[in-house]
Structure formats: structure tokens, C-alpha cells
Short mmCIF file of N, CA and C in Angstrom, two decimals:
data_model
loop_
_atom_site.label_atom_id
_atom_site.label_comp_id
_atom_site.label_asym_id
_atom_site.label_seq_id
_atom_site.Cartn_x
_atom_site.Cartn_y
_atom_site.Cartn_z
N UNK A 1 -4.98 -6.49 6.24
CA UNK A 1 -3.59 -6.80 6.54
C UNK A 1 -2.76 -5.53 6.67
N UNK A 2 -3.10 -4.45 5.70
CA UNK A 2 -2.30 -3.59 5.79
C UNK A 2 -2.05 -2.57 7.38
N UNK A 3 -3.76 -2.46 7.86
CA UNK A 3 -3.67 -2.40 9.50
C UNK A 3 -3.64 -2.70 9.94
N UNK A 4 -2.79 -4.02 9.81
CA UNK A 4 -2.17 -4.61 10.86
C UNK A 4 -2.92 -5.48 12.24
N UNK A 5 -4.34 -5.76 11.52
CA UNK A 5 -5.19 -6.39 12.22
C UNK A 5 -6.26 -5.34 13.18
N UNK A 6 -5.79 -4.11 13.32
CA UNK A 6 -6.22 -3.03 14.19
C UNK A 6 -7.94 -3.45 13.74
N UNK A 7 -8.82 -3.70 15.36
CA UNK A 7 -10.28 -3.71 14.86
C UNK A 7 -10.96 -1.95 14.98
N UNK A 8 -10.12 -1.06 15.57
CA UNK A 8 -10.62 0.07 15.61
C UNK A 8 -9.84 0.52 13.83
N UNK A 9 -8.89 0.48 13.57
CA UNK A 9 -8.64 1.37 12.29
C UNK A 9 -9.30 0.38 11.43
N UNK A 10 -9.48 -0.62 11.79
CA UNK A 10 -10.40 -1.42 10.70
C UNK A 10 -12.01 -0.61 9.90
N UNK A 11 -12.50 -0.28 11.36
CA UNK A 11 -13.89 0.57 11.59
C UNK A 11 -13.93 1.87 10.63
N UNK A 12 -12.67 2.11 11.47
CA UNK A 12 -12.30 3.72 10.97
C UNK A 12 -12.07 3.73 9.02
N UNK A 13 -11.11 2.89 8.91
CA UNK A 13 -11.09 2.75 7.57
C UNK A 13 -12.56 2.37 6.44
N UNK A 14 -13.42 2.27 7.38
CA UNK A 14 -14.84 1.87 6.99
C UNK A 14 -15.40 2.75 6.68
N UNK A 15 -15.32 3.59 8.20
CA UNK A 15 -15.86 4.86 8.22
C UNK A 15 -15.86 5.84 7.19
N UNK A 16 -14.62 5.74 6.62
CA UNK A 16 -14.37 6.79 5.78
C UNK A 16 -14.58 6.15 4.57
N UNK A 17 -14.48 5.19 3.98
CA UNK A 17 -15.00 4.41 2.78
C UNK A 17 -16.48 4.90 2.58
N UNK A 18 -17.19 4.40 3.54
CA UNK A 18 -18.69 4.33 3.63
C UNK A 18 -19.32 6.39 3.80
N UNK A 19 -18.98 7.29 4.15
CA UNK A 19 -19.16 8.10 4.16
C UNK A 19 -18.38 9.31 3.28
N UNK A 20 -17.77 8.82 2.44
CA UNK A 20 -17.16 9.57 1.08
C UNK A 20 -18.27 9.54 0.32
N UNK A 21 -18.48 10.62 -0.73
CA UNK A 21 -19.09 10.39 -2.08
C UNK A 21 -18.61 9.31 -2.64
N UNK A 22 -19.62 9.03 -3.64
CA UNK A 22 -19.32 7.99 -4.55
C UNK A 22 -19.91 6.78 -4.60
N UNK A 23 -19.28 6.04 -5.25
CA UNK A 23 -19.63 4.66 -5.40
C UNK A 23 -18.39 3.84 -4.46
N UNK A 24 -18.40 3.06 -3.15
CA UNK A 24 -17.44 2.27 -2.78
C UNK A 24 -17.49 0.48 -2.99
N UNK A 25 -16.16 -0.12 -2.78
CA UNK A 25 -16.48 -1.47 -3.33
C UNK A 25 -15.95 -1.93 -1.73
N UNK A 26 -16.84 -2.90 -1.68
CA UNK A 26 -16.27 -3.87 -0.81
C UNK A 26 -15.97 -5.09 -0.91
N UNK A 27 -14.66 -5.34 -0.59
CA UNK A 27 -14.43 -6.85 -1.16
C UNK A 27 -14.83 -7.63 -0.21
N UNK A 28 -14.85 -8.90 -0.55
CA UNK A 28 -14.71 -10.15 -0.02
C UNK A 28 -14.40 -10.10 1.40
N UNK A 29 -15.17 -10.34 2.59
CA UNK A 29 -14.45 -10.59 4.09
C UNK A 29 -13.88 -9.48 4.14
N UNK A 30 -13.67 -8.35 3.85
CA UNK A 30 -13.56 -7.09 4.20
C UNK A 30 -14.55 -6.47 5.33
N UNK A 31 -15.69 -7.18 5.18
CA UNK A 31 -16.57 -6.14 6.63
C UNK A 31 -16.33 -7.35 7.39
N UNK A 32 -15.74 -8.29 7.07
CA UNK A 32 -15.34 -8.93 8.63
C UNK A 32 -13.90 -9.06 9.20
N UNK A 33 -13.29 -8.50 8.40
CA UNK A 33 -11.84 -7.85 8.82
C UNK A 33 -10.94 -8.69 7.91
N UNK A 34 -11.45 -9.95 6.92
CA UNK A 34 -10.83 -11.40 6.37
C UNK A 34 -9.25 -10.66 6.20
N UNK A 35 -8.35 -11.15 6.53
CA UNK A 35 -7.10 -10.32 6.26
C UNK A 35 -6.31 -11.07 4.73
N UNK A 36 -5.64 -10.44 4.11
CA UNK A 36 -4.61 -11.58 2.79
C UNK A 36 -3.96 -10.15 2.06
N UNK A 37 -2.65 -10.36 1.53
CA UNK A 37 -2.34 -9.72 0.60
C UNK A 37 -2.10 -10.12 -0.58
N UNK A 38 -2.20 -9.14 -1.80
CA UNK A 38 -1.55 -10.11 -2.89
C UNK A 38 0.08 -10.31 -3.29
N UNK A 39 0.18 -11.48 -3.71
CA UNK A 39 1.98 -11.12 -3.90
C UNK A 39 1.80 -11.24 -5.26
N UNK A 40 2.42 -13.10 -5.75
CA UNK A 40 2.51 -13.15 -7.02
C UNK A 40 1.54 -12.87 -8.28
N UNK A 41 0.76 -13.43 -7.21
CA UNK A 41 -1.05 -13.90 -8.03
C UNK A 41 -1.74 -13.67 -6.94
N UNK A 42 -3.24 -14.31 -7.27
CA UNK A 42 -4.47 -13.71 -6.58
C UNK A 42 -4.88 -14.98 -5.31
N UNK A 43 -4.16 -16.36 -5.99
CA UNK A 43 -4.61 -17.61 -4.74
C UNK A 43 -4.63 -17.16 -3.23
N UNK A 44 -3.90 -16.44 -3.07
CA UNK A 44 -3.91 -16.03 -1.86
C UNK A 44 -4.16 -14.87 -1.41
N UNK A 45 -4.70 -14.31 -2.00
CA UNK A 45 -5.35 -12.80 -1.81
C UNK A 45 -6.56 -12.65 -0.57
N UNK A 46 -6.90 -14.10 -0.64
CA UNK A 46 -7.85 -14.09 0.66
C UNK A 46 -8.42 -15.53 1.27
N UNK A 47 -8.45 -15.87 2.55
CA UNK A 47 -8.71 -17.10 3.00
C UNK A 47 -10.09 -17.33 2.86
N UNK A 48 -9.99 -18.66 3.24
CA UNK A 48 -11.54 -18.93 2.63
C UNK A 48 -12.03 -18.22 4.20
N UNK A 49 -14.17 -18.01 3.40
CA UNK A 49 -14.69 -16.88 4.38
C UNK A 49 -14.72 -17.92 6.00
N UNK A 50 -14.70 -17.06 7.07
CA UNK A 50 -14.37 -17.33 8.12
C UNK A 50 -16.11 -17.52 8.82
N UNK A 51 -16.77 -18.33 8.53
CA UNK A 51 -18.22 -18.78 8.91
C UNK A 51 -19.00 -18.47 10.15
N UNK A 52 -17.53 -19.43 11.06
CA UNK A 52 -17.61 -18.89 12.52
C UNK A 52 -18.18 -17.41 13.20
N UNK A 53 -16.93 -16.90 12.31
CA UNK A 53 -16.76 -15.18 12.70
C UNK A 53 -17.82 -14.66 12.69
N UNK A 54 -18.77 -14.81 11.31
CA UNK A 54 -19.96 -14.16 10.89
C UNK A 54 -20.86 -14.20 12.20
N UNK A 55 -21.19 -15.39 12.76
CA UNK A 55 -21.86 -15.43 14.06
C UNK A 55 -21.79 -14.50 15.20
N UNK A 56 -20.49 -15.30 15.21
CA UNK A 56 -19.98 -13.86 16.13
C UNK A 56 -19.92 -12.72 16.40
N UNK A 57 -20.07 -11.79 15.06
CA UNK A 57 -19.94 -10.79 14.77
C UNK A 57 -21.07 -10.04 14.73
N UNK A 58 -22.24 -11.23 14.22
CA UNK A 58 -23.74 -10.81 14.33
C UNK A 58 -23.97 -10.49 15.89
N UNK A 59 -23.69 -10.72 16.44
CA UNK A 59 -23.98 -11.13 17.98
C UNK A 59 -23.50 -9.95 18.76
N UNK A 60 -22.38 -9.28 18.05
CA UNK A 60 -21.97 -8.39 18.45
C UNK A 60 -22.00 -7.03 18.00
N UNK A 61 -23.07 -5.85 18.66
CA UNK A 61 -23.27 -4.53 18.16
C UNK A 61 -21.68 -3.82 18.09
N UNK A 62 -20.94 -3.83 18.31
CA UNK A 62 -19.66 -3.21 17.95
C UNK A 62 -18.46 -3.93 17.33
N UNK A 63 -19.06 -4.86 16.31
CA UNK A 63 -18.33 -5.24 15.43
C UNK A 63 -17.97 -4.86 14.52
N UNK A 64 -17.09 -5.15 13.50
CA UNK A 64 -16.95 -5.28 12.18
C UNK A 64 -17.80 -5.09 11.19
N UNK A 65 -18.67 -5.62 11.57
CA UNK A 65 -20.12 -6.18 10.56
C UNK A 65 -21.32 -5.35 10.91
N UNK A 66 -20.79 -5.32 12.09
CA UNK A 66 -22.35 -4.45 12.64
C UNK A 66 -21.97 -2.91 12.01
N UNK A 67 -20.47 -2.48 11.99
CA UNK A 67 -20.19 -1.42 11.67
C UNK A 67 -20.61 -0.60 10.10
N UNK A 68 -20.22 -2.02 9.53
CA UNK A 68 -20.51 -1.97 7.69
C UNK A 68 -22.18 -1.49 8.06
N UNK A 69 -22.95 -2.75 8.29
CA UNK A 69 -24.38 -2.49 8.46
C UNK A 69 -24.69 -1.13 8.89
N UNK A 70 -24.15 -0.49 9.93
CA UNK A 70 -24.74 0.73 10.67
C UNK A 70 -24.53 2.02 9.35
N UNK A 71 -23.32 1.55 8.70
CA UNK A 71 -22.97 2.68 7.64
C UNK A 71 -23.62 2.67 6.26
N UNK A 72 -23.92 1.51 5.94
CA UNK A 72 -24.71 1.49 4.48
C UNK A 72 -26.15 1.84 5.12
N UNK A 73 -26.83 1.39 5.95
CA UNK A 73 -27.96 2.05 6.17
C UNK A 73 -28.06 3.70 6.57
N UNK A 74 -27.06 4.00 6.75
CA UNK A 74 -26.96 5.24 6.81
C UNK A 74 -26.18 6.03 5.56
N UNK A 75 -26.30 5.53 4.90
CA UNK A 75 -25.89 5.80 3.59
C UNK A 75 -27.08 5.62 2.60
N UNK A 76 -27.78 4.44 2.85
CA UNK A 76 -29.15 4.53 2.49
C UNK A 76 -30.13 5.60 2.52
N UNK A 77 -30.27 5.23 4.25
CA UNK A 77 -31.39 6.99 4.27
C UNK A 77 -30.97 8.03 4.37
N UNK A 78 -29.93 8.91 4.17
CA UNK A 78 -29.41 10.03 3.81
C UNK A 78 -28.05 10.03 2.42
N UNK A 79 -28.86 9.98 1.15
CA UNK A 79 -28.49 10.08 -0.07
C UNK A 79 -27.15 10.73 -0.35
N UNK A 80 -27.30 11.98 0.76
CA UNK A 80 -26.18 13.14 0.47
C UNK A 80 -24.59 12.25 0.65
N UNK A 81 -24.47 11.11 1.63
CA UNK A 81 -23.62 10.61 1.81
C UNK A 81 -23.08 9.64 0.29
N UNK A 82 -23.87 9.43 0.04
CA UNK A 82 -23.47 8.96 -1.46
C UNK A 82 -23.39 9.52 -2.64
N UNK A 83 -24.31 10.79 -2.50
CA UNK A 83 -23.93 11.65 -3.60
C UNK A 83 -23.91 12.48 -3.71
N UNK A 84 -23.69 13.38 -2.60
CA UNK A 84 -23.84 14.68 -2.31
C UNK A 84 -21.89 15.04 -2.35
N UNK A 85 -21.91 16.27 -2.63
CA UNK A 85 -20.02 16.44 -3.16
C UNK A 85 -19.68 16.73 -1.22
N UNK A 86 -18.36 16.48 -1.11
CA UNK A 86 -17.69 16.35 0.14
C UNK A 86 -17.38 17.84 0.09
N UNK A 87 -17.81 18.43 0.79
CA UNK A 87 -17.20 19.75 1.16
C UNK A 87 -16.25 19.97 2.56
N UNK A 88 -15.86 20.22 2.60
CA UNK A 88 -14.67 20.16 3.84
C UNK A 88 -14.80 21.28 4.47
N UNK A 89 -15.01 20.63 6.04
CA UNK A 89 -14.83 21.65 6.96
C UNK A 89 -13.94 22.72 7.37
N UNK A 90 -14.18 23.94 7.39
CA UNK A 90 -13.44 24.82 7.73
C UNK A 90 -12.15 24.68 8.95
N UNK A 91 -12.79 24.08 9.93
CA UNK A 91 -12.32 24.54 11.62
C UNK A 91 -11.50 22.78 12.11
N UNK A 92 -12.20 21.73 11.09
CA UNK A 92 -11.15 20.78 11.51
C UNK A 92 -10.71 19.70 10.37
N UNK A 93 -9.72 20.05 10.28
CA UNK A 93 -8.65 19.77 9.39
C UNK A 93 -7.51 19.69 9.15
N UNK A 94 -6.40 19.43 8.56
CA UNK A 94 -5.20 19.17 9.15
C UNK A 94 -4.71 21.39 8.65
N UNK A 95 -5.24 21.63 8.08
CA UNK A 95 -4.98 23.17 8.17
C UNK A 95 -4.90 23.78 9.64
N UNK A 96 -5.40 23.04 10.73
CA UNK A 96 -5.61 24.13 12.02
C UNK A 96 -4.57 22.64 12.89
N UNK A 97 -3.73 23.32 13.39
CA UNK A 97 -2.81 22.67 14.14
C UNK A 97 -3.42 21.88 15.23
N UNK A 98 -4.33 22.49 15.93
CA UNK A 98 -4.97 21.99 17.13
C UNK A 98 -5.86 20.92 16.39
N UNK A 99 -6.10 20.15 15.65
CA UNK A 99 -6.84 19.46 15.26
C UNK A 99 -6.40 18.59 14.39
N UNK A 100 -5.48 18.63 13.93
CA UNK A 100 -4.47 17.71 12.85
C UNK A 100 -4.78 16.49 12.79
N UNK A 101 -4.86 15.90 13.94
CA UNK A 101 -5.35 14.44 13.61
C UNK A 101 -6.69 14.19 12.76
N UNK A 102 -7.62 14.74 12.83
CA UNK A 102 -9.26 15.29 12.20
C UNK A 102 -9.19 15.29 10.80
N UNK A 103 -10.33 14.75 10.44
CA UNK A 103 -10.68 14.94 8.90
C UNK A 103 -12.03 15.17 9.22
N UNK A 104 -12.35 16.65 8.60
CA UNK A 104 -13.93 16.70 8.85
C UNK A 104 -14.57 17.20 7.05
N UNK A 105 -15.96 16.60 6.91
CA UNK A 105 -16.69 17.47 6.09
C UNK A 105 -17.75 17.31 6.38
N UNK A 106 -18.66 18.11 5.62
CA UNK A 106 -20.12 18.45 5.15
C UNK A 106 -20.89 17.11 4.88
N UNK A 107 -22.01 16.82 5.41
CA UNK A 107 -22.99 16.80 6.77
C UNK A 107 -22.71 16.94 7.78
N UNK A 108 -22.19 16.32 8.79
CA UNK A 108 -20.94 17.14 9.64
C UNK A 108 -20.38 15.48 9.87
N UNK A 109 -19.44 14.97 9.31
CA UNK A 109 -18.64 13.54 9.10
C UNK A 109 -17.47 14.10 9.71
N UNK A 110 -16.81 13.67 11.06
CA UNK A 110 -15.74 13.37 11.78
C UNK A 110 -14.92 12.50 11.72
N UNK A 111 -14.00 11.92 11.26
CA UNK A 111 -12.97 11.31 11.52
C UNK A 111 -11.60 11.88 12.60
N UNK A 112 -11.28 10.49 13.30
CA UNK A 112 -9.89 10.67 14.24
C UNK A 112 -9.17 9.62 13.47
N UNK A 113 -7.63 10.62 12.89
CA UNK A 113 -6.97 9.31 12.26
C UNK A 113 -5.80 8.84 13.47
N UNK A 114 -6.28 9.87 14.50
CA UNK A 114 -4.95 9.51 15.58
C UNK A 114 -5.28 8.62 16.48
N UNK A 115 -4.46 7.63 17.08
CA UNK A 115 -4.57 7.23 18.20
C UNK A 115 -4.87 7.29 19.66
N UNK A 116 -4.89 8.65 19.68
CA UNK A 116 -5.50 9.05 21.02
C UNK A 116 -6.86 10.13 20.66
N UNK A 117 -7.51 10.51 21.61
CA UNK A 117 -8.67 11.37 21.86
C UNK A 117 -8.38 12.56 21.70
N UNK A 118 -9.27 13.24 21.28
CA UNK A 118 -9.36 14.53 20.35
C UNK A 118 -10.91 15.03 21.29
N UNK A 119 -10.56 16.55 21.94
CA UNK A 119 -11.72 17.06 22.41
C UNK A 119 -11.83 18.53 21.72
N UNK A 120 -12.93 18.59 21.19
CA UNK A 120 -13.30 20.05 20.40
C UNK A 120 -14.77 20.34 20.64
N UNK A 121 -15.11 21.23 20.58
CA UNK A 121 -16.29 22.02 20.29
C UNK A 121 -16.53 22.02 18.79
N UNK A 122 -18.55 21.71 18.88
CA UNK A 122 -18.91 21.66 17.83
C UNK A 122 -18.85 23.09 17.23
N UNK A 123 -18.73 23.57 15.81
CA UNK A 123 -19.13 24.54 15.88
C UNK A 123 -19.94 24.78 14.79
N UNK A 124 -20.90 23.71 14.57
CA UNK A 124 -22.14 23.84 13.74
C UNK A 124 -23.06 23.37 14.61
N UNK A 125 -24.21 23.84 14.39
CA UNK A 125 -25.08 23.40 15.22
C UNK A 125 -25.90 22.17 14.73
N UNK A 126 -25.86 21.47 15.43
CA UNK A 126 -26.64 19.44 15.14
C UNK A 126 -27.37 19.48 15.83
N UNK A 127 -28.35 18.91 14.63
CA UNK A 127 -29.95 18.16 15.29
C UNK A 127 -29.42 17.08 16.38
N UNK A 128 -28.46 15.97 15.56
CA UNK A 128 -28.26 14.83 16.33
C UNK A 128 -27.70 13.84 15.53
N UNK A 129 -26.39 12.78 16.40
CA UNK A 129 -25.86 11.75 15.84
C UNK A 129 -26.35 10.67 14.94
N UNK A 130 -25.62 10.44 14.10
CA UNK A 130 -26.70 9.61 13.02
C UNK A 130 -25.84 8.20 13.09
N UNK A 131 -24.68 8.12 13.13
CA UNK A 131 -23.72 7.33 13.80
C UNK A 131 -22.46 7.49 14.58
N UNK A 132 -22.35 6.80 15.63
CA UNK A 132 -20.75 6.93 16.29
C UNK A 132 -20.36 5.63 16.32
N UNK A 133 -18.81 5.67 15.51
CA UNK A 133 -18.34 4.20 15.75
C UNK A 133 -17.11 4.74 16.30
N UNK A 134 -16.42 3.93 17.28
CA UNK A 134 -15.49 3.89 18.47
C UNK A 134 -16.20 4.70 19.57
N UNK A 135 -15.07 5.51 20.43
CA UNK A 135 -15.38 6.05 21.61
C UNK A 135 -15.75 7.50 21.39
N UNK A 136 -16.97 7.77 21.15
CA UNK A 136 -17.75 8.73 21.02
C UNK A 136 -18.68 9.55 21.85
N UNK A 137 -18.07 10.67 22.88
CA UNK A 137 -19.23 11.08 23.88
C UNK A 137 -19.03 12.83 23.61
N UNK A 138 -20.42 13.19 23.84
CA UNK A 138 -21.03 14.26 23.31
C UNK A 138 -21.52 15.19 24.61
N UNK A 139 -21.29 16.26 24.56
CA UNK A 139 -21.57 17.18 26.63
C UNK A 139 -22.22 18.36 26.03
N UNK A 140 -22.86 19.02 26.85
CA UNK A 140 -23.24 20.30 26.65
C UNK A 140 -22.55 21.09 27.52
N UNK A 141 -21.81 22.40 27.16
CA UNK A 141 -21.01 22.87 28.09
C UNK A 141 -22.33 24.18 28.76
N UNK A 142 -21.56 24.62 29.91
CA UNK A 142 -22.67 26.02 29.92
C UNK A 142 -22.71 26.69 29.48
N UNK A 143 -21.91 27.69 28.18
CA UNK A 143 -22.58 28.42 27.44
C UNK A 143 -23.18 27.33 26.30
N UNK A 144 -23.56 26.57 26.35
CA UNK A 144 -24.74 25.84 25.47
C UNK A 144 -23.94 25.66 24.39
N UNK A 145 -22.76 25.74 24.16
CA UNK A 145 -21.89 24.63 22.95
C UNK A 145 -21.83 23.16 22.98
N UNK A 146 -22.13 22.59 22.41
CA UNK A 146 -22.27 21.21 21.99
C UNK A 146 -20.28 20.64 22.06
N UNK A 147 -19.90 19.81 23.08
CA UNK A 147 -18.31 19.49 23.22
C UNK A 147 -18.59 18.06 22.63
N UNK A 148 -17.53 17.63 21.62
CA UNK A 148 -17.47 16.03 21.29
C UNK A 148 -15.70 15.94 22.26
N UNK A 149 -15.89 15.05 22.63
CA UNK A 149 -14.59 13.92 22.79
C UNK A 149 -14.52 12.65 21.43
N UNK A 150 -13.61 12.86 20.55
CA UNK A 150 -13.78 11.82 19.51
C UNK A 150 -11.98 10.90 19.84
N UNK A 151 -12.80 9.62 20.50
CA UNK A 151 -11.58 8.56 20.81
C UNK A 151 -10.96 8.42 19.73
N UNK A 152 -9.58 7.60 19.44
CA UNK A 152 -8.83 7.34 18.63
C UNK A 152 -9.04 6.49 17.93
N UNK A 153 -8.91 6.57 16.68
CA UNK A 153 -9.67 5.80 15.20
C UNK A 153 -10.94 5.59 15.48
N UNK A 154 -11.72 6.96 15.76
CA UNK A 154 -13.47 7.42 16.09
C UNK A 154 -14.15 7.84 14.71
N UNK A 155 -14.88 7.80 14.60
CA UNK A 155 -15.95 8.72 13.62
C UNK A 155 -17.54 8.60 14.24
N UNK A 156 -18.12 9.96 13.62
CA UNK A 156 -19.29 10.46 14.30
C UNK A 156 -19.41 11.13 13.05
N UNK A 157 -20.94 11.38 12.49
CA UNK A 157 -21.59 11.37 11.48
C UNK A 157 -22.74 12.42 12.48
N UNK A 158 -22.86 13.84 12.05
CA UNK A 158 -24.03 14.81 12.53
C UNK A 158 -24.76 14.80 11.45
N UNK A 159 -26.27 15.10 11.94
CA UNK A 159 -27.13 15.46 11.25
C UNK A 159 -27.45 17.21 11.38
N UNK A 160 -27.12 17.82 10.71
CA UNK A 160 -27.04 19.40 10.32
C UNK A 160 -27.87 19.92 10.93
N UNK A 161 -28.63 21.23 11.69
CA UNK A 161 -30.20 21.83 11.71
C UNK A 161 -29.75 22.73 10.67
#
């Protein structure tokens, strides 16, 4: 509810849940977007689960659900995402003006918290994507730098060499 229904900051807000250290919780109809706030009490904190949706959602590789799935398994087979400490990238961060929208750290975890597209050069060198959720495309320029375009409320997850 609080994003306002957004299915990309929905993702995004995933993104970054699911690829922080730690331990994360997921509530209830949360990986399927279930929306409710609380006011007085808790009765309405959330509608009953939406059955339909689940189908739907299965059905669909760029869902909601598919998104949760793509991130706990990738949280699965690379440990560091769960317990490895977040070290923060040097080159994109809200410290460097040209990049402000960006939250980056160590494995190489991208976030776009902006609404529009963000084009940078990698400047670590990657084996290869381990996930991209939103609009995520990757170029080789000719001096052999690795260019991301990361769409708005994007994340992309590198695997280090």
C-alpha cells in the first residue's frame, strides 16, 4: 500500500529486502503484492489471500512471485547474500552526483531507486548476471568495458571474477 500499488517498486522493494544481509521477513501476500494498512487494529491489516492471483502470477516469469522466487534462490546458492556484511560500492552511490539515484554494494548488487534509466559503466569486472529484475540490458563497449543501462525501479545482482 505504501507504493502505491507500483508493480515495479514493488520488485524493487524486494530486491533490496532479499539481497541485504541478514535475516528478512516476509509477510503474508507480500510476494504477491496483497496490499492493507494497519490503522486501529490488525483486522484489516490484510485481505484475505487473493487465490486467483497466485495462478496468475505462476504463469507469469515477471511477476511478483516469480520475483520473490528468483531472489531467495539466489540467496540460497550464494550464502554471501545472506550473510556476507554489505560493503558499499565506491563509484555508485548517492556520494557521486552522476549516480544518485543508485544504491550499489559488494557482490556487485545494483539498485535504481529512480524512475527513469540510469546508464553507467561497470567498473568491476563480472563473470555474469545472477539476476535482473525490471529493464536490465548489458553492452560491451569497444574499449571492452562492460555498459549496464539499469531501467527505473531495476536491480541487477553481478557475480564478481
Amino acid at each position: 500500500s505504501l507504493l502505491s500499488g507500483s508493480a515495479d517498486k514493488c520488485r524493487l522493494a524486494a530486491a533490496v529486502l532479499l539481497t541485504a544481509s541478514g535475516t528478512p521477513y516476509i509477510y503474508y501476500g507480500e510476494e504477491l503484492g496483497v496490499t492493507g494498512t494497519k490503522q486501529q487494529g490488525d483486522e484489516n491489516v490484510r485481505q484475505p489471500m487473493p487465490w486467483t492471483d497466485v495462478d496468475t502470477q505462476e504463469a507469469d516469469p515477471h511477476s511478483l512471485l516469480s520475483a520473490y522466487r528468483t531472489l531467495i534462490e539466489l540467496r540460497n546458492t550464494y550464502p554471501a547474500l545472506a550473510t556476507g556484511r554489505m560493503e558499499r560500492h565506491p563509484v555508485y552511490n548517492d556520494a557521486n552526483a552522476t549516480y544518485n539515484q543508485l544504491s550499489a554494494w559488494y557482490m556487485l548488487v545494483l539498485h535504481n531507486f529512480g524512475p527513469s534509466a540510469t546508464d553507467l559503466p561497470l567498473t568491476d569486472a563480472v563473470q555474469r548476471p545472477l539476476a535482473a529484475l525490471g529493464t536490465v540490458q548489458q553492452s560491451t563497449a569497444s574499449d571492452g568495458t562492460t555498459q549496464l543501462r539499469l531501467g527505473g525501479y531495476s536491480s541487477a545482482v553481478y557475480l564478481l571474477e
